[in-house]
């Protein structure tokens, strides 16, 4: 089956520092990886969509300068939160998409997330 | 643009009663709909996804039917179980193959004895 692992599961960083989170797809080829943030007040906010061998597309209110993403191969992606502040707290979810047609091409398999706390 | 509406934030049920969680959507392109279930401190897991040929997807007793006429994909189950208590998200995928899913705000389902 399709599994996605994220690590670390939890992390705490000081305000103004940076932290990196990783996402590993197992059992399938993750041609695309979507990074979401799930905060207590909001639903899933899409940060960016990364497709291997294509430019990374960031959503409005999210930038490469703040959330640089690396997606070097079909099983791994990482994202860094630079200069983290209180508003960056939340659960960061990685959703990996397998290649396919129809509904399958839009199906995301999620990791358990990296919960970021900022002091 | 694309949007998903889940009208109930919290649904509380007695075990054994039927479940229905509402989901309506607005889509620019041909829609694909999904239901994800998230238990505490776990990853959101895919529960159901819509088909294009009017088949009704079913999983773990849950089912949902995509009605394009009413732009709905309500989640149903005939008899709720205690273990069904979780957070349920309806999500919309765009037929434009962007790989982007738009999520609703989620519905908490609490099943009590």
PDB file of C-alpha atoms in Angstrom:
ATOM      1  CA  UNK A   1       0.000   0.000   0.000  1.00  0.00           C
ATOM      2  CA  UNK A   2       0.868   3.641  -0.290  1.00  0.00           C
ATOM      3  CA  UNK A   3       2.540   4.992   2.827  1.00  0.00           C
ATOM      4  CA  UNK A   4       3.938   8.400   3.590  1.00  0.00           C
ATOM      5  CA  UNK A   5       6.272   9.065   6.479  1.00  0.00           C
ATOM      6  CA  UNK A   6       7.034  12.456   7.906  1.00  0.00           C
ATOM      7  CA  UNK A   7       9.707  13.371  10.414  1.00  0.00           C
ATOM      8  CA  UNK A   8      10.142  14.729  12.873  1.00  0.00           C
ATOM      9  CA  UNK A   9       6.670  14.230  14.297  1.00  0.00           C
ATOM     10  CA  UNK A  10       7.074  17.137  16.667  1.00  0.00           C
ATOM     11  CA  UNK A  11       9.523  19.964  16.889  1.00  0.00           C
ATOM     12  CA  UNK A  12       9.979  23.088  18.924  1.00  0.00           C
ATOM     13  CA  UNK A  13      12.051  25.995  17.745  1.00  0.00           C
ATOM     14  CA  UNK A  14      12.860  29.415  19.070  1.00  0.00           C
ATOM     15  CA  UNK A  15      11.246  32.392  17.435  1.00  0.00           C
ATOM     16  CA  UNK A  16      13.325  33.555  14.483  1.00  0.00           C
ATOM     17  CA  UNK A  17      15.064  30.243  13.925  1.00  0.00           C
ATOM     18  CA  UNK A  18      14.448  27.715  11.173  1.00  0.00           C
ATOM     19  CA  UNK A  19      13.533  24.094  11.026  1.00  0.00           C
ATOM     20  CA  UNK A  20      13.440  21.466   8.294  1.00  0.00           C
ATOM     21  CA  UNK A  21      10.861  18.710   7.907  1.00  0.00           C
ATOM     22  CA  UNK A  22      11.004  15.686   5.658  1.00  0.00           C
ATOM     23  CA  UNK A  23       8.549  13.530   3.781  1.00  0.00           C
ATOM     24  CA  UNK A  24       9.162  10.017   2.488  1.00  0.00           C
ATOM     25  CA  UNK A  25       6.851   8.073   0.162  1.00  0.00           C
ATOM     26  CA  UNK A  26       7.014   4.273   0.422  1.00  0.00           C
ATOM     27  CA  UNK A  27       5.447   1.817  -1.972  1.00  0.00           C
ATOM     28  CA  UNK A  28       4.677   4.216  -4.782  1.00  0.00           C
ATOM     29  CA  UNK A  29       6.220   6.930  -6.882  1.00  0.00           C
ATOM     30  CA  UNK A  30       5.330  10.358  -5.572  1.00  0.00           C
ATOM     31  CA  UNK A  31       5.346  12.396  -8.751  1.00  0.00           C
ATOM     32  CA  UNK A  32       3.854  15.321  -6.879  1.00  0.00           C
ATOM     33  CA  UNK A  33       4.005  16.366  -3.255  1.00  0.00           C
ATOM     34  CA  UNK A  34       1.665  18.908  -1.710  1.00  0.00           C
ATOM     35  CA  UNK A  35       2.631  20.611   1.526  1.00  0.00           C
ATOM     36  CA  UNK A  36      -0.262  21.750   3.686  1.00  0.00           C
ATOM     37  CA  UNK A  37      -0.519  23.467   7.029  1.00  0.00           C
ATOM     38  CA  UNK A  38      -3.337  22.567   9.379  1.00  0.00           C
ATOM     39  CA  UNK A  39      -3.798  25.146  12.108  1.00  0.00           C
ATOM     40  CA  UNK A  40      -6.324  25.023  14.975  1.00  0.00           C
ATOM     41  CA  UNK A  41      -8.560  27.690  13.471  1.00  0.00           C
ATOM     42  CA  UNK A  42      -8.315  26.799   9.838  1.00  0.00           C
ATOM     43  CA  UNK A  43      -8.629  23.789   7.663  1.00  0.00           C
ATOM     44  CA  UNK A  44      -5.871  22.610   5.362  1.00  0.00           C
ATOM     45  CA  UNK A  45      -3.965  25.543   3.867  1.00  0.00           C
ATOM     46  CA  UNK A  46      -2.037  24.548   0.766  1.00  0.00           C
ATOM     47  CA  UNK A  47       1.471  25.939   0.943  1.00  0.00           C
ATOM     48  CA  UNK A  48       2.891  24.648  -2.312  1.00  0.00           C
ATOM     49  CA  UNK A  49       2.699  21.856  -4.827  1.00  0.00           C
ATOM     50  CA  UNK A  50       5.958  20.302  -5.907  1.00  0.00           C
ATOM     51  CA  UNK A  51       6.259  18.103  -8.991  1.00  0.00           C
ATOM     52  CA  UNK A  52       9.483  16.354  -9.904  1.00  0.00           C
ATOM     53  CA  UNK A  53      11.250  18.097 -12.796  1.00  0.00           C
ATOM     54  CA  UNK A  54       8.857  21.045 -12.686  1.00  0.00           C
ATOM     55  CA  UNK A  55       8.795  24.382 -10.931  1.00  0.00           C
ATOM     56  CA  UNK A  56       7.314  24.423  -7.455  1.00  0.00           C
ATOM     57  CA  UNK A  57       4.017  26.319  -7.302  1.00  0.00           C
ATOM     58  CA  UNK A  58       3.411  28.328  -4.165  1.00  0.00           C
ATOM     59  CA  UNK A  59      -0.020  29.455  -3.082  1.00  0.00           C
ATOM     60  CA  UNK A  60      -0.875  33.027  -2.272  1.00  0.00           C
ATOM     61  CA  UNK A  61       0.521  34.056   1.128  1.00  0.00           C
ATOM     62  CA  UNK A  62       3.297  31.483   0.935  1.00  0.00           C
ATOM     63  CA  UNK A  63       6.691  32.074  -0.674  1.00  0.00           C
ATOM     64  CA  UNK A  64       9.808  30.166  -1.545  1.00  0.00           C
ATOM     65  CA  UNK A  65      11.782  32.618   0.541  1.00  0.00           C
ATOM     66  CA  UNK A  66       9.868  31.546   3.638  1.00  0.00           C
ATOM     67  CA  UNK A  67       9.147  27.873   2.852  1.00  0.00           C
ATOM     68  CA  UNK A  68      11.865  26.533   0.538  1.00  0.00           C
ATOM     69  CA  UNK A  69      11.086  23.047  -0.744  1.00  0.00           C
ATOM     70  CA  UNK A  70      13.314  20.351  -2.171  1.00  0.00           C
ATOM     71  CA  UNK A  71      11.925  17.425  -4.177  1.00  0.00           C
ATOM     72  CA  UNK A  72      14.979  15.654  -5.605  1.00  0.00           C
ATOM     73  CA  UNK A  73      13.413  12.277  -6.465  1.00  0.00           C
ATOM     74  CA  UNK A  74      10.168  10.308  -6.572  1.00  0.00           C
ATOM     75  CA  UNK A  75      10.269   9.251  -2.935  1.00  0.00           C
ATOM     76  CA  UNK A  76      11.512  12.239  -0.967  1.00  0.00           C
ATOM     77  CA  UNK A  77      10.653  15.860  -0.319  1.00  0.00           C
ATOM     78  CA  UNK A  78      11.646  18.329   2.346  1.00  0.00           C
ATOM     79  CA  UNK A  79      10.461  21.757   3.379  1.00  0.00           C
ATOM     80  CA  UNK A  80      12.094  24.294   5.645  1.00  0.00           C
ATOM     81  CA  UNK A  81      10.290  26.930   7.677  1.00  0.00           C
ATOM     82  CA  UNK A  82      12.670  29.886   7.775  1.00  0.00           C
ATOM     83  CA  UNK A  83      12.561  32.462  10.544  1.00  0.00           C
ATOM     84  CA  UNK A  84       9.664  30.793  12.292  1.00  0.00           C
ATOM     85  CA  UNK A  85       7.303  32.909  14.370  1.00  0.00           C
ATOM     86  CA  UNK A  86       4.157  32.238  16.347  1.00  0.00           C
ATOM     87  CA  UNK A  87       1.904  32.471  13.302  1.00  0.00           C
ATOM     88  CA  UNK A  88       3.824  29.570  11.740  1.00  0.00           C
ATOM     89  CA  UNK A  89       2.686  27.142  14.412  1.00  0.00           C
ATOM     90  CA  UNK A  90       0.622  24.221  13.296  1.00  0.00           C
ATOM     91  CA  UNK A  91       0.642  20.745  11.846  1.00  0.00           C
ATOM     92  CA  UNK A  92       2.497  20.548   8.545  1.00  0.00           C
ATOM     93  CA  UNK A  93       1.224  17.767   6.342  1.00  0.00           C
ATOM     94  CA  UNK A  94       2.841  16.242   3.321  1.00  0.00           C
ATOM     95  CA  UNK A  95       0.488  14.731   0.773  1.00  0.00           C
ATOM     96  CA  UNK A  96       2.022  12.622  -1.956  1.00  0.00           C
ATOM     97  CA  UNK A  97       0.250  11.967  -5.234  1.00  0.00           C
ATOM     98  CA  UNK A  98       0.712   8.859  -7.304  1.00  0.00           C
ATOM     99  CA  UNK A  99       0.536   8.969 -11.074  1.00  0.00           C
ATOM    100  CA  UNK A 100      -2.747   7.801 -12.550  1.00  0.00           C
ATOM    101  CA  UNK A 101      -5.899   8.775 -14.362  1.00  0.00           C
ATOM    102  CA  UNK A 102      -9.150  10.313 -13.234  1.00  0.00           C
ATOM    103  CA  UNK A 103      -9.669  10.386  -9.493  1.00  0.00           C
ATOM    104  CA  UNK A 104      -6.372   8.610  -8.934  1.00  0.00           C
ATOM    105  CA  UNK A 105      -4.448  11.488 -10.395  1.00  0.00           C
ATOM    106  CA  UNK A 106      -5.818  13.716  -7.673  1.00  0.00           C
ATOM    107  CA  UNK A 107      -5.570  11.285  -4.769  1.00  0.00           C
ATOM    108  CA  UNK A 108      -3.204  12.380  -2.024  1.00  0.00           C
ATOM    109  CA  UNK A 109      -1.772  10.067   0.608  1.00  0.00           C
ATOM    110  CA  UNK A 110      -0.798  11.937   3.738  1.00  0.00           C
ATOM    111  CA  UNK A 111       1.864  11.512   6.332  1.00  0.00           C
ATOM    112  CA  UNK A 112       1.073  11.987  10.013  1.00  0.00           C
ATOM    113  CA  UNK A 113       2.528  15.470   9.907  1.00  0.00           C
ATOM    114  CA  UNK A 114       5.178  17.489  11.667  1.00  0.00           C
ATOM    115  CA  UNK A 115       3.789  19.570  14.513  1.00  0.00           C
ATOM    116  CA  UNK A 116       5.689  22.812  14.854  1.00  0.00           C
ATOM    117  CA  UNK A 117       5.688  24.799  18.065  1.00  0.00           C
ATOM    118  CA  UNK A 118       7.438  28.145  18.283  1.00  0.00           C
ATOM    119  CA  UNK A 119       8.667  29.615  21.546  1.00  0.00           C
TER     120      UNK A 119
ATOM    121  CA  UNK B   1     -12.598  29.273  -7.782  1.00  0.00           C
ATOM    122  CA  UNK B   2     -12.900  25.878  -6.162  1.00  0.00           C
ATOM    123  CA  UNK B   3     -14.487  25.575  -2.722  1.00  0.00           C
ATOM    124  CA  UNK B   4     -15.909  22.923  -0.414  1.00  0.00           C
ATOM    125  CA  UNK B   5     -18.561  23.469   2.231  1.00  0.00           C
ATOM    126  CA  UNK B   6     -19.194  21.185   5.165  1.00  0.00           C
ATOM    127  CA  UNK B   7     -22.126  22.683   6.974  1.00  0.00           C
ATOM    128  CA  UNK B   8     -21.767  20.868  10.286  1.00  0.00           C
ATOM    129  CA  UNK B   9     -18.805  21.468  12.527  1.00  0.00           C
ATOM    130  CA  UNK B  10     -19.898  18.813  14.997  1.00  0.00           C
ATOM    131  CA  UNK B  11     -22.256  15.878  14.674  1.00  0.00           C
ATOM    132  CA  UNK B  12     -23.115  13.868  17.776  1.00  0.00           C
ATOM    133  CA  UNK B  13     -24.859  10.526  17.405  1.00  0.00           C
ATOM    134  CA  UNK B  14     -25.898   7.526  19.407  1.00  0.00           C
ATOM    135  CA  UNK B  15     -24.292   4.261  18.377  1.00  0.00           C
ATOM    136  CA  UNK B  16     -26.403   2.382  15.862  1.00  0.00           C
ATOM    137  CA  UNK B  17     -28.061   5.430  14.321  1.00  0.00           C
ATOM    138  CA  UNK B  18     -27.440   6.417  10.687  1.00  0.00           C
ATOM    139  CA  UNK B  19     -24.725   8.886   9.806  1.00  0.00           C
ATOM    140  CA  UNK B  20     -24.889  11.630   7.199  1.00  0.00           C
ATOM    141  CA  UNK B  21     -22.187  14.269   6.852  1.00  0.00           C
ATOM    142  CA  UNK B  22     -22.891  16.978   4.318  1.00  0.00           C
ATOM    143  CA  UNK B  23     -20.517  18.131   1.615  1.00  0.00           C
ATOM    144  CA  UNK B  24     -21.211  20.515  -1.241  1.00  0.00           C
ATOM    145  CA  UNK B  25     -18.731  21.993  -3.633  1.00  0.00           C
ATOM    146  CA  UNK B  26     -18.077  24.556  -6.326  1.00  0.00           C
ATOM    147  CA  UNK B  27     -15.695  23.488  -9.046  1.00  0.00           C
ATOM    148  CA  UNK B  28     -14.231  25.178 -12.082  1.00  0.00           C
ATOM    149  CA  UNK B  29     -13.363  21.908 -13.786  1.00  0.00           C
ATOM    150  CA  UNK B  30     -14.734  18.393 -13.789  1.00  0.00           C
ATOM    151  CA  UNK B  31     -14.708  17.494 -10.090  1.00  0.00           C
ATOM    152  CA  UNK B  32     -13.292  14.567  -8.197  1.00  0.00           C
ATOM    153  CA  UNK B  33     -14.456  14.341  -4.601  1.00  0.00           C
ATOM    154  CA  UNK B  34     -12.824  12.659  -1.643  1.00  0.00           C
ATOM    155  CA  UNK B  35     -13.577  11.952   1.984  1.00  0.00           C
ATOM    156  CA  UNK B  36     -10.670  11.789   4.404  1.00  0.00           C
ATOM    157  CA  UNK B  37     -10.905  10.651   8.024  1.00  0.00           C
ATOM    158  CA  UNK B  38      -8.480  11.841  10.670  1.00  0.00           C
ATOM    159  CA  UNK B  39      -8.206  10.303  14.108  1.00  0.00           C
ATOM    160  CA  UNK B  40      -6.449  12.137  16.913  1.00  0.00           C
ATOM    161  CA  UNK B  41      -2.708  12.530  16.282  1.00  0.00           C
ATOM    162  CA  UNK B  42      -2.883  10.475  13.106  1.00  0.00           C
ATOM    163  CA  UNK B  43      -2.547  11.231   9.414  1.00  0.00           C
ATOM    164  CA  UNK B  44      -5.659  12.008   7.402  1.00  0.00           C
ATOM    165  CA  UNK B  45      -6.561   8.755   5.680  1.00  0.00           C
ATOM    166  CA  UNK B  46      -8.416   8.405   2.431  1.00  0.00           C
ATOM    167  CA  UNK B  47     -11.857   6.964   3.110  1.00  0.00           C
ATOM    168  CA  UNK B  48     -13.622   7.303  -0.243  1.00  0.00           C
ATOM    169  CA  UNK B  49     -13.192   8.853  -3.625  1.00  0.00           C
ATOM    170  CA  UNK B  50     -15.722   9.491  -6.366  1.00  0.00           C
ATOM    171  CA  UNK B  51     -15.847   7.653  -9.633  1.00  0.00           C
ATOM    172  CA  UNK B  52     -16.665   9.095 -13.001  1.00  0.00           C
ATOM    173  CA  UNK B  53     -19.050   6.303 -14.004  1.00  0.00           C
ATOM    174  CA  UNK B  54     -21.710   6.743 -11.326  1.00  0.00           C
ATOM    175  CA  UNK B  55     -20.427   3.872  -9.213  1.00  0.00           C
ATOM    176  CA  UNK B  56     -21.005   4.390  -5.540  1.00  0.00           C
ATOM    177  CA  UNK B  57     -17.760   4.095  -3.598  1.00  0.00           C
ATOM    178  CA  UNK B  58     -17.956   2.225  -0.320  1.00  0.00           C
ATOM    179  CA  UNK B  59     -15.448   1.604   2.448  1.00  0.00           C
ATOM    180  CA  UNK B  60     -15.816   0.455   6.055  1.00  0.00           C
ATOM    181  CA  UNK B  61     -19.584   0.743   5.751  1.00  0.00           C
ATOM    182  CA  UNK B  62     -19.396   4.340   4.528  1.00  0.00           C
ATOM    183  CA  UNK B  63     -20.644   5.362   1.121  1.00  0.00           C
ATOM    184  CA  UNK B  64     -21.083   8.566  -0.831  1.00  0.00           C
ATOM    185  CA  UNK B  65     -22.632   9.434  -4.167  1.00  0.00           C
ATOM    186  CA  UNK B  66     -21.479  12.268  -6.355  1.00  0.00           C
ATOM    187  CA  UNK B  67     -24.467  14.302  -7.497  1.00  0.00           C
ATOM    188  CA  UNK B  68     -23.316  16.845 -10.034  1.00  0.00           C
ATOM    189  CA  UNK B  69     -26.824  18.309 -10.302  1.00  0.00           C
ATOM    190  CA  UNK B  70     -26.697  19.400  -6.677  1.00  0.00           C
ATOM    191  CA  UNK B  71     -22.898  19.616  -6.403  1.00  0.00           C
ATOM    192  CA  UNK B  72     -22.909  17.285  -3.443  1.00  0.00           C
ATOM    193  CA  UNK B  73     -20.963  14.305  -2.118  1.00  0.00           C
ATOM    194  CA  UNK B  74     -22.565  13.538   1.245  1.00  0.00           C
ATOM    195  CA  UNK B  75     -21.035  10.807   3.380  1.00  0.00           C
ATOM    196  CA  UNK B  76     -23.414   8.202   4.760  1.00  0.00           C
ATOM    197  CA  UNK B  77     -23.390   5.102   6.905  1.00  0.00           C
ATOM    198  CA  UNK B  78     -26.396   3.076   7.965  1.00  0.00           C
ATOM    199  CA  UNK B  79     -25.267   2.414  11.529  1.00  0.00           C
ATOM    200  CA  UNK B  80     -22.701   4.436  13.483  1.00  0.00           C
ATOM    201  CA  UNK B  81     -20.036   2.710  15.555  1.00  0.00           C
ATOM    202  CA  UNK B  82     -18.065   4.112  18.458  1.00  0.00           C
ATOM    203  CA  UNK B  83     -14.881   3.738  16.425  1.00  0.00           C
ATOM    204  CA  UNK B  84     -16.262   6.080  13.774  1.00  0.00           C
ATOM    205  CA  UNK B  85     -15.640   9.030  16.080  1.00  0.00           C
ATOM    206  CA  UNK B  86     -13.128  11.183  14.230  1.00  0.00           C
ATOM    207  CA  UNK B  87     -12.678  14.299  12.124  1.00  0.00           C
ATOM    208  CA  UNK B  88     -13.964  13.978   8.566  1.00  0.00           C
ATOM    209  CA  UNK B  89     -12.858  16.156   5.687  1.00  0.00           C
ATOM    210  CA  UNK B  90     -14.457  16.459   2.288  1.00  0.00           C
ATOM    211  CA  UNK B  91     -12.004  17.439  -0.440  1.00  0.00           C
ATOM    212  CA  UNK B  92     -12.271  18.486  -4.061  1.00  0.00           C
ATOM    213  CA  UNK B  93      -9.746  17.627  -6.723  1.00  0.00           C
ATOM    214  CA  UNK B  94      -9.676  19.554  -9.924  1.00  0.00           C
ATOM    215  CA  UNK B  95      -9.946  17.779 -13.255  1.00  0.00           C
ATOM    216  CA  UNK B  96      -7.348  20.197 -14.513  1.00  0.00           C
ATOM    217  CA  UNK B  97      -4.759  17.789 -13.110  1.00  0.00           C
ATOM    218  CA  UNK B  98      -3.114  20.344 -10.927  1.00  0.00           C
ATOM    219  CA  UNK B  99      -2.720  17.820  -8.136  1.00  0.00           C
ATOM    220  CA  UNK B 100      -4.303  20.324  -5.782  1.00  0.00           C
ATOM    221  CA  UNK B 101      -6.984  19.327  -3.287  1.00  0.00           C
ATOM    222  CA  UNK B 102      -9.292  21.902  -1.762  1.00  0.00           C
ATOM    223  CA  UNK B 103     -10.546  20.878   1.676  1.00  0.00           C
ATOM    224  CA  UNK B 104     -13.664  21.727   3.624  1.00  0.00           C
ATOM    225  CA  UNK B 105     -13.376  22.848   7.237  1.00  0.00           C
ATOM    226  CA  UNK B 106     -14.081  19.385   8.511  1.00  0.00           C
ATOM    227  CA  UNK B 107     -16.835  17.782  10.581  1.00  0.00           C
ATOM    228  CA  UNK B 108     -16.203  16.204  13.951  1.00  0.00           C
ATOM    229  CA  UNK B 109     -18.264  13.049  14.384  1.00  0.00           C
ATOM    230  CA  UNK B 110     -18.803  11.909  17.967  1.00  0.00           C
ATOM    231  CA  UNK B 111     -20.561   8.593  18.515  1.00  0.00           C
ATOM    232  CA  UNK B 112     -21.631   7.739  22.044  1.00  0.00           C
ATOM    233  CA  UNK B 113     -23.072   4.548  23.541  1.00  0.00           C
TER     234      UNK B 113
END
